[in-house]
Amino acid sequence: MGYPFRETDRDEWSAAVRADRTNALLPLLHAFELMTSYTDAFYPQLDTAETEAALAGTGIDCPPLTEELFATHMDFFVEEGHFPPVG
């Protein structure tokens, strides 16, 4: 998408988030660290079979995640001001 990313280790990244009092992730940092540290214990298995069955025949479906769909979501977050514009 054109955003620059610098790879960093977990401790450096966490310290950078904590140092920026305006970082939107700061209030959620503890939960984010928990989710990414203990993924097997944190995330339950998801089963969409009942949702798919309920939507059958309605014309509503969840499209597959493609590069185009991802770009659509990224554009939305930029337009709404959640992400800065690229550049």
Coordinates of C-alpha atoms in Angstrom, one line a residue:
M1 CA 0.0 0.0 0.0
G2 CA 3.1 2.2 0.2
Y3 CA 3.4 2.6 3.9
P4 CA 7.0 2.4 5.2
F5 CA 7.6 -0.3 7.8
R6 CA 10.7 -0.9 9.8
E7 CA 11.0 -4.3 11.3
T8 CA 11.6 -4.2 15.1
D9 CA 11.6 -6.6 17.9
R10 CA 8.7 -6.8 20.3
D11 CA 10.3 -4.9 23.2
E12 CA 11.4 -2.0 21.1
W13 CA 8.0 -1.7 19.5
S14 CA 6.2 -1.9 22.9
A15 CA 8.5 0.8 24.3
A16 CA 7.8 3.0 21.3
V17 CA 4.1 2.7 21.7
R18 CA 4.3 3.4 25.4
A19 CA 6.5 6.5 24.8
D20 CA 3.9 8.0 22.5
R21 CA 1.0 9.2 24.7
T22 CA -1.1 9.9 21.6
N23 CA -0.7 6.4 20.1
A24 CA -4.2 5.0 19.5
L25 CA -3.0 1.5 20.5
L26 CA -1.7 2.7 24.0
P27 CA -4.9 1.9 25.9
L28 CA -5.1 -1.5 24.2
L29 CA -1.5 -2.4 24.5
H30 CA -1.8 -4.9 27.3
A31 CA -4.6 -6.7 25.5
F32 CA -2.7 -6.7 22.2
E33 CA 0.4 -8.1 23.9
L34 CA -1.7 -10.8 25.5
M35 CA -3.4 -11.7 22.2
T36 CA -0.1 -12.0 20.4
S37 CA 1.8 -13.7 23.1
Y38 CA -0.6 -16.6 23.9
T39 CA -2.5 -17.1 20.7
D40 CA -3.5 -20.7 21.3
A41 CA -5.1 -19.9 24.6
F42 CA -6.5 -16.5 23.6
Y43 CA -8.3 -17.2 20.3
P44 CA -11.2 -19.7 20.3
Q45 CA -11.9 -21.7 17.2
L46 CA -14.3 -20.0 14.9
D47 CA -17.0 -21.8 13.0
T48 CA -19.0 -19.9 10.5
A49 CA -21.2 -22.8 9.4
E50 CA -24.4 -21.5 11.2
T51 CA -23.9 -18.0 9.8
E52 CA -23.4 -19.4 6.3
A53 CA -26.5 -21.6 6.6
A54 CA -28.6 -18.7 7.8
L55 CA -27.4 -16.5 4.9
A56 CA -27.9 -19.3 2.3
G57 CA -30.2 -18.1 -0.5
T58 CA -30.2 -14.4 0.7
G59 CA -27.6 -13.2 -1.8
I60 CA -25.5 -12.1 1.1
D61 CA -22.0 -13.7 1.3
C62 CA -18.6 -12.9 2.7
P63 CA -16.2 -12.3 -0.2
P64 CA -12.8 -13.9 -0.1
L65 CA -10.0 -11.7 1.1
T66 CA -8.2 -10.5 -2.0
E67 CA -5.8 -7.7 -2.6
E68 CA -8.6 -5.6 -4.0
L69 CA -10.8 -6.1 -0.9
F70 CA -7.8 -5.3 1.4
A71 CA -7.2 -2.1 -0.6
T72 CA -10.9 -1.1 -0.2
H73 CA -10.6 -1.5 3.6
M74 CA -7.3 0.5 3.7
D75 CA -8.9 3.3 1.6
F76 CA -11.8 3.5 4.0
F77 CA -9.5 3.8 7.1
V78 CA -7.5 6.6 5.3
E79 CA -10.7 8.4 4.3
E80 CA -12.1 8.2 7.8
G81 CA -8.8 9.5 9.3
H82 CA -7.8 6.3 11.1
F83 CA -4.7 5.9 9.0
P84 CA -2.6 8.8 7.6
P85 CA -2.4 9.1 3.8
V86 CA 0.6 7.3 2.2
G87 CA 3.5 9.6 1.4

